[in-house]
C-alpha cells in the first residue's frame, strides 16, 4: 500500500518533494510542504530529529545552521550552532527558519529560495496532521530518521527514537502511507523490528561523491559502502529493504534493472538539474526526489510522462 506512491512504470515516474521543495521554498517547513502538496507531488521527503524533551521535529542537521536560522529579532544566530537535542521544543520554536543567508555557502546553493518570516521548525505531528487532511489523502511520506553520529553506537537511543516516531505515525493512522527512510541501516533494522507494517527505504551515497556544503554528512552514519562485497541493490534486498534510494550520480540503468529484478523500487536523490532528471528517467528509476519539483514536472510532461496515476 505504502509503495504505490513510489512505484513507477507505464508512463509514470513518481515525484517526491525533497524537504518539501527546497529549491524554491524554505526547507522542512510547513510552508514548503503545503506548496509541494499544492502542486501535486505524490510524496514528501523530510528529516526527523528529537528535541531535548523528546519531541520529533522536522529539520535536517543536528545543529541548527547559522545560514538558515535567525533569532526572534530577525538576526542570524551567532557563535556555536545550537544542537536540536539540547533544546526544548519551545526553545527550537523561538527561532526563525524561513530563509537563507545569501552570503553563506549554503545560501549560495539555493538562490531561488523564498525568504519568509515567522517560519518555525515544525513538529512531526504538524506534518502528519497536514497529511491527514482530506485533500492530501493520496500523499505519501518518506520519513527520514536522522542518526546522530555521537549516538550511532547506542542501541537503546536508536530504539527510543524509532519508538517515539512510530508512535506518532500510528497515533494518526498514517502507517499505510509512510515509508521509513535512513542512511543508518542499523536504524532501519530497528524500524522493521518495531514497525514491520511500514516498508523501509535505504539511502546510499558512494564515498567518491563529495559531501553537500552546509549539511551534515551522511558518511558518518551509513555503512562502509567501499567495503561491500555485493551490489548495492543486493545489499538493500538482503537487509530487508523495499526501496533503494541512491545518490543521483550513483545510478546506472544496469543497477536499476538489477534492483527491479530483486523486487526493489528505486528512488534517486537529490535530482535537481534537467540533465540529471533526464538521466534518471532514462535509467528507469521509479521516483525522483528533487528540490525543484516543478523542473521534474516539466521534464516528465515534455516526454509525455506523468507523476500521478496508476503504475499498474
Ligand atoms: Mg533527507
CSV table of C-alpha atoms and ligand atoms in Angstrom, one decimal:
chain,number,residue,atom,x,y,z
A,1,UNK,CA,0.0,0.0,0.0
A,2,UNK,CA,2.7,2.4,1.0
A,3,UNK,CA,4.8,1.5,-2.0
A,4,UNK,CA,2.1,2.6,-4.5
A,5,UNK,CA,3.3,6.2,-4.1
A,6,UNK,CA,6.8,5.2,-5.1
A,7,UNK,CA,6.3,2.7,-7.9
A,8,UNK,CA,6.9,3.9,-11.5
A,9,UNK,CA,6.4,2.2,-14.8
A,10,UNK,CA,3.7,2.5,-17.5
A,11,UNK,CA,4.4,6.2,-18.2
A,12,UNK,CA,4.7,7.1,-14.5
A,13,UNK,CA,7.8,8.4,-12.7
A,14,UNK,CA,7.0,9.4,-9.1
A,15,UNK,CA,7.8,13.0,-8.0
A,16,UNK,CA,9.0,13.3,-4.4
A,17,UNK,CA,9.5,16.7,-2.9
A,18,UNK,CA,12.8,16.9,-1.1
A,19,UNK,CA,12.4,18.7,2.2
A,20,UNK,CA,9.2,20.0,0.6
A,21,UNK,CA,10.6,22.0,-2.3
A,22,UNK,CA,13.9,23.3,-1.0
A,23,UNK,CA,14.9,25.0,-4.3
A,24,UNK,CA,12.1,27.5,-4.1
A,25,UNK,CA,10.6,27.4,-0.5
A,26,UNK,CA,12.2,27.2,3.0
A,27,UNK,CA,13.2,23.6,3.6
A,28,UNK,CA,11.5,21.2,6.1
A,29,UNK,CA,8.9,23.9,6.8
A,30,UNK,CA,5.1,23.7,6.7
A,31,UNK,CA,5.0,26.5,4.2
A,32,UNK,CA,7.2,24.4,1.8
A,33,UNK,CA,5.2,21.2,2.5
A,34,UNK,CA,1.9,23.0,1.7
A,35,UNK,CA,3.5,24.4,-1.5
A,36,UNK,CA,4.7,20.9,-2.6
A,37,UNK,CA,1.4,19.2,-1.9
A,38,UNK,CA,-0.4,22.1,-3.7
A,39,UNK,CA,1.5,21.3,-6.9
A,40,UNK,CA,0.7,17.6,-6.7
A,41,UNK,CA,3.8,15.8,-5.5
A,42,UNK,CA,2.9,12.2,-4.7
A,43,UNK,CA,5.3,12.1,-1.7
A,44,UNK,CA,7.2,14.4,0.7
A,45,UNK,CA,10.7,13.6,1.9
A,46,UNK,CA,11.7,15.2,5.2
A,47,UNK,CA,14.1,14.7,8.1
A,48,UNK,CA,13.2,14.0,11.7
A,49,UNK,CA,15.3,14.5,14.9
A,50,UNK,CA,14.3,14.7,18.5
A,51,UNK,CA,14.4,17.8,20.8
A,52,UNK,CA,15.7,17.6,24.4
A,53,UNK,CA,12.1,17.0,25.6
A,54,UNK,CA,11.9,14.1,23.1
A,55,UNK,CA,9.5,15.7,20.6
A,56,UNK,CA,10.2,14.7,17.0
A,57,UNK,CA,10.7,17.8,14.9
A,58,UNK,CA,11.5,18.2,11.2
A,59,UNK,CA,14.9,19.6,10.4
A,60,UNK,CA,17.9,18.3,8.6
A,61,UNK,CA,21.0,19.0,10.6
A,62,UNK,CA,21.6,18.0,14.2
A,63,UNK,CA,22.8,21.6,14.8
A,64,UNK,CA,20.6,24.5,13.5
A,65,UNK,CA,22.6,26.1,10.8
A,66,UNK,CA,23.8,29.7,11.0
A,67,UNK,CA,23.0,30.0,7.3
A,68,UNK,CA,19.3,29.4,7.9
A,69,UNK,CA,18.4,30.4,11.4
A,70,UNK,CA,17.5,33.7,12.9
A,71,UNK,CA,16.6,34.8,16.4
A,72,UNK,CA,13.2,36.3,17.1
A,73,UNK,CA,14.6,39.8,16.4
A,74,UNK,CA,15.5,38.7,12.9
A,75,UNK,CA,19.3,38.5,13.3
A,76,UNK,CA,21.2,35.5,12.1
A,77,UNK,CA,22.3,33.3,15.0
A,78,UNK,CA,25.9,33.8,16.0
A,79,UNK,CA,28.6,31.7,17.6
A,80,UNK,CA,28.2,28.0,18.1
A,81,UNK,CA,25.3,26.4,16.2
A,82,UNK,CA,22.7,25.1,18.8
A,83,UNK,CA,22.1,21.4,18.8
A,84,UNK,CA,18.4,20.4,18.5
A,85,UNK,CA,18.8,17.6,21.0
A,86,UNK,CA,20.0,20.2,23.6
A,87,UNK,CA,16.9,22.5,23.2
A,88,UNK,CA,13.3,22.0,24.2
A,89,UNK,CA,10.7,22.3,21.5
A,90,UNK,CA,9.8,25.7,22.9
A,91,UNK,CA,13.4,26.9,22.5
A,92,UNK,CA,13.6,25.5,19.0
A,93,UNK,CA,10.4,27.2,18.0
A,94,UNK,CA,11.7,30.6,19.2
A,95,UNK,CA,14.0,30.6,16.2
A,96,UNK,CA,13.1,31.6,12.6
A,97,UNK,CA,14.0,29.2,9.8
A,98,UNK,CA,12.2,30.7,6.8
A,99,UNK,CA,15.1,32.0,4.8
A,100,UNK,CA,18.8,31.6,3.9
A,101,UNK,CA,21.7,34.0,4.5
A,102,UNK,CA,22.7,34.9,0.9
A,103,UNK,CA,26.3,35.5,2.0
A,104,UNK,CA,26.7,31.9,3.3
A,105,UNK,CA,28.0,28.9,1.3
A,106,UNK,CA,24.7,27.2,1.8
A,107,UNK,CA,22.6,30.2,0.8
A,108,UNK,CA,24.5,30.5,-2.4
A,109,UNK,CA,23.4,27.0,-3.4
A,110,UNK,CA,19.7,28.0,-3.3
A,111,UNK,CA,19.4,31.4,-4.8
A,112,UNK,CA,15.8,31.0,-5.8
A,113,UNK,CA,14.5,30.0,-2.3
A,114,UNK,CA,11.8,32.3,-1.0
A,115,UNK,CA,12.6,34.3,2.1
A,116,UNK,CA,9.8,34.2,4.7
A,117,UNK,CA,9.2,35.5,8.2
A,118,UNK,CA,7.5,33.7,11.1
A,119,UNK,CA,8.5,30.2,9.8
A,120,UNK,CA,9.3,27.8,12.6
A,121,UNK,CA,10.8,24.3,12.8
A,122,UNK,CA,7.6,22.1,12.6
A,123,UNK,CA,6.8,19.1,14.8
A,124,UNK,CA,6.5,15.8,13.0
A,125,UNK,CA,2.9,15.9,14.3
A,126,UNK,CA,2.2,19.1,12.3
A,127,UNK,CA,3.1,17.4,9.0
A,128,UNK,CA,1.2,14.3,9.9
A,129,UNK,CA,-1.9,16.4,10.5
A,130,UNK,CA,-1.4,18.0,7.1
A,131,UNK,CA,-1.2,14.6,5.5
A,132,UNK,CA,-4.5,13.6,7.2
A,133,UNK,CA,-6.4,16.4,5.6
A,134,UNK,CA,-8.9,15.1,3.1
A,135,UNK,CA,-7.3,16.9,0.1
A,136,UNK,CA,-4.0,15.1,0.9
A,137,UNK,CA,-5.4,11.6,1.1
A,138,UNK,CA,-3.2,10.5,-1.7
A,139,UNK,CA,0.0,11.9,-0.2
A,140,UNK,CA,2.8,9.5,0.8
A,141,UNK,CA,5.5,10.2,3.4
A,142,UNK,CA,9.2,9.4,3.0
A,143,UNK,CA,10.2,9.9,6.6
A,144,UNK,CA,14.0,10.1,7.1
A,145,UNK,CA,15.3,9.2,10.6
A,146,UNK,CA,18.5,11.2,11.2
A,147,UNK,CA,21.0,9.3,13.2
A,148,UNK,CA,23.2,11.4,15.5
A,149,UNK,CA,26.8,10.4,14.8
A,150,UNK,CA,27.5,10.9,18.6
A,151,UNK,CA,24.9,8.3,19.4
A,152,UNK,CA,25.5,5.9,16.4
A,153,UNK,CA,26.5,3.0,18.6
A,154,UNK,CA,23.8,3.5,21.3
A,155,UNK,CA,21.2,0.8,20.5
A,156,UNK,CA,18.9,2.0,23.2
A,157,UNK,CA,18.9,5.5,21.9
A,158,UNK,CA,18.1,4.1,18.4
A,159,UNK,CA,15.3,2.0,19.8
A,160,UNK,CA,13.9,5.1,21.6
A,161,UNK,CA,14.0,7.3,18.5
A,162,UNK,CA,12.2,4.7,16.5
A,163,UNK,CA,9.6,4.0,19.2
A,164,UNK,CA,8.8,7.7,19.6
A,165,UNK,CA,8.5,8.4,15.8
A,166,UNK,CA,6.5,5.2,15.1
A,167,UNK,CA,4.0,6.1,17.9
A,168,UNK,CA,3.3,9.4,16.3
A,169,UNK,CA,2.6,7.8,13.0
A,170,UNK,CA,0.4,5.1,14.5
A,171,UNK,CA,-1.5,7.7,16.6
A,172,UNK,CA,-2.7,9.3,13.4
A,173,UNK,CA,-3.2,6.1,11.4
A,174,UNK,CA,-0.7,7.0,8.8
A,175,UNK,CA,1.3,3.8,8.7
A,176,UNK,CA,-0.4,2.9,5.3
A,177,UNK,CA,1.1,5.9,3.7
A,178,UNK,CA,4.5,6.1,5.4
A,179,UNK,CA,7.9,4.7,4.4
A,180,UNK,CA,10.8,4.8,6.9
A,181,UNK,CA,14.0,6.0,5.3
A,182,UNK,CA,17.6,6.4,6.6
A,183,UNK,CA,21.3,6.4,5.8
A,184,UNK,CA,21.7,4.5,9.0
A,185,UNK,CA,21.0,0.9,8.0
A,186,UNK,CA,21.1,-0.2,11.7
A,187,UNK,CA,18.3,2.3,12.3
A,188,UNK,CA,16.3,0.7,9.6
A,189,UNK,CA,16.8,-2.8,11.2
A,190,UNK,CA,15.2,-1.3,14.3
A,191,UNK,CA,12.4,0.2,12.3
A,192,UNK,CA,11.5,-3.2,10.8
A,193,UNK,CA,11.7,-4.8,14.2
A,194,UNK,CA,9.3,-2.3,15.8
A,195,UNK,CA,7.1,-1.4,12.8
A,196,UNK,CA,7.0,-4.3,10.3
A,197,UNK,CA,3.9,-2.8,8.8
A,198,UNK,CA,5.9,0.1,7.3
A,199,UNK,CA,8.4,-0.5,4.4
A,200,UNK,CA,12.0,0.7,4.7
A,201,UNK,CA,14.0,2.8,2.3
A,202,UNK,CA,17.7,2.5,2.2
A,203,UNK,CA,19.7,5.6,1.4
A,204,UNK,CA,23.2,5.3,-0.2
A,205,UNK,CA,25.9,7.6,-1.4
A,206,UNK,CA,29.2,6.2,-2.5
A,207,UNK,CA,32.3,7.6,-0.9
A,208,UNK,CA,33.6,9.2,-4.1
A,209,UNK,CA,30.8,11.7,-4.1
A,210,UNK,CA,31.6,14.8,-2.1
A,211,UNK,CA,29.5,16.0,0.9
A,212,UNK,CA,27.0,18.7,0.3
A,213,UNK,CA,28.2,22.1,1.7
A,214,UNK,CA,26.3,23.3,4.7
A,215,UNK,CA,24.8,19.9,5.5
A,216,UNK,CA,25.5,17.1,7.9
A,217,UNK,CA,27.4,14.4,6.2
A,218,UNK,CA,25.8,11.0,5.7
A,219,UNK,CA,29.2,9.3,5.7
A,220,UNK,CA,29.5,9.1,9.5
A,221,UNK,CA,26.3,7.1,10.0
A,222,UNK,CA,25.9,5.0,6.9
A,223,UNK,CA,27.5,1.6,6.2
A,224,UNK,CA,31.0,1.3,4.7
A,225,UNK,CA,30.0,1.1,1.0
A,226,UNK,CA,33.6,0.8,-0.2
A,227,UNK,CA,33.9,-2.5,1.8
A,228,UNK,CA,30.7,-4.0,0.4
A,229,UNK,CA,31.2,-7.3,-1.4
A,230,UNK,CA,27.8,-7.3,-3.1
A,231,UNK,CA,26.0,-4.7,-5.3
A,232,UNK,CA,24.0,-2.0,-3.5
A,233,UNK,CA,20.6,-3.4,-4.7
A,234,UNK,CA,21.6,-6.8,-3.4
A,235,UNK,CA,22.7,-5.3,-0.1
A,236,UNK,CA,19.4,-3.4,0.3
A,237,UNK,CA,17.4,-6.6,-0.5
A,238,UNK,CA,19.5,-8.7,1.9
A,239,UNK,CA,19.0,-6.1,4.6
A,240,UNK,CA,15.2,-6.3,4.2
A,241,UNK,CA,14.5,-3.0,2.3
A,242,UNK,CA,11.8,-2.4,-0.3
A,243,UNK,CA,13.2,0.9,-1.7
A,244,UNK,CA,16.7,1.7,-2.7
A,245,UNK,CA,17.4,5.4,-2.6
A,246,UNK,CA,20.8,6.0,-4.3
A,247,UNK,CA,22.6,9.3,-4.8
A,248,UNK,CA,21.8,10.6,-8.3
A,249,UNK,CA,25.4,10.1,-9.5
A,250,UNK,CA,25.5,6.5,-8.4
A,251,UNK,CA,22.6,5.4,-10.6
A,252,UNK,CA,23.0,3.3,-13.7
A,253,UNK,CA,20.4,1.6,-15.8
A,254,UNK,CA,22.0,-1.7,-15.0
A,255,UNK,CA,21.7,-1.2,-11.3
A,256,UNK,CA,18.1,0.0,-11.6
A,257,UNK,CA,17.4,-3.2,-13.7
A,258,UNK,CA,19.1,-5.3,-11.0
A,259,UNK,CA,17.1,-3.6,-8.3
A,260,UNK,CA,13.9,-4.2,-10.1
A,261,UNK,CA,14.8,-7.9,-10.7
A,262,UNK,CA,15.2,-8.2,-6.9
A,263,UNK,CA,11.8,-6.7,-6.3
A,264,UNK,CA,13.0,-3.3,-5.1
A,265,UNK,CA,11.8,0.1,-6.1
A,266,UNK,CA,14.4,2.8,-6.9
A,267,UNK,CA,14.0,6.5,-6.0
A,268,UNK,CA,17.1,8.6,-6.5
A,269,UNK,CA,18.1,11.8,-4.8
A,270,UNK,CA,18.7,14.8,-5.0
A,271,UNK,CA,17.9,15.3,-8.6
A,272,UNK,CA,17.9,19.0,-9.5
A,273,UNK,CA,19.5,19.6,-12.9
A,274,UNK,CA,17.5,19.0,-16.0
A,275,UNK,CA,20.2,16.8,-17.4
A,276,UNK,CA,20.2,14.6,-14.3
A,277,UNK,CA,16.4,14.4,-14.3
A,278,UNK,CA,16.5,13.2,-17.9
A,279,UNK,CA,19.2,10.7,-17.0
A,280,UNK,CA,17.1,9.3,-14.1
A,281,UNK,CA,14.1,8.9,-16.4
A,282,UNK,CA,16.4,7.1,-19.0
A,283,UNK,CA,17.8,4.9,-16.3
A,284,UNK,CA,14.3,3.8,-15.4
A,285,UNK,CA,14.0,4.9,-11.8
A,286,UNK,CA,10.6,4.7,-10.1
A,287,UNK,CA,10.8,8.0,-8.4
A,288,UNK,CA,12.8,11.2,-8.4
A,289,UNK,CA,13.5,13.1,-5.2
A,290,UNK,CA,14.0,16.8,-6.1
A,291,UNK,CA,14.4,20.2,-4.5
A,292,UNK,CA,12.8,21.6,-7.7
A,293,UNK,CA,9.6,19.6,-8.3
A,294,UNK,CA,8.5,22.0,-11.0
A,295,UNK,CA,11.6,21.1,-13.1
A,296,UNK,CA,10.8,17.4,-12.8
A,297,UNK,CA,7.2,18.0,-13.8
A,298,UNK,CA,8.4,19.9,-16.9
A,299,UNK,CA,10.8,17.1,-17.9
A,300,UNK,CA,8.2,14.5,-17.4
A,301,UNK,CA,5.4,16.3,-19.3
A,302,UNK,CA,7.8,17.1,-22.2
A,303,UNK,CA,8.3,13.4,-22.6
A,304,UNK,CA,4.6,12.5,-22.4
A,305,UNK,CA,5.1,11.1,-18.9
A,306,UNK,CA,3.4,11.9,-15.6
A,307,UNK,CA,3.9,11.5,-11.8
A,308,UNK,CA,0.4,10.8,-10.8
A,309,UNK,CA,-1.7,7.9,-11.7
A,310,UNK,CA,-1.7,4.1,-11.5
A,311,UNK,CA,1.5,2.5,-12.4
A,312,UNK,CA,-0.2,-0.9,-12.5
B,1,LIG,MG1,16.5,13.7,3.9
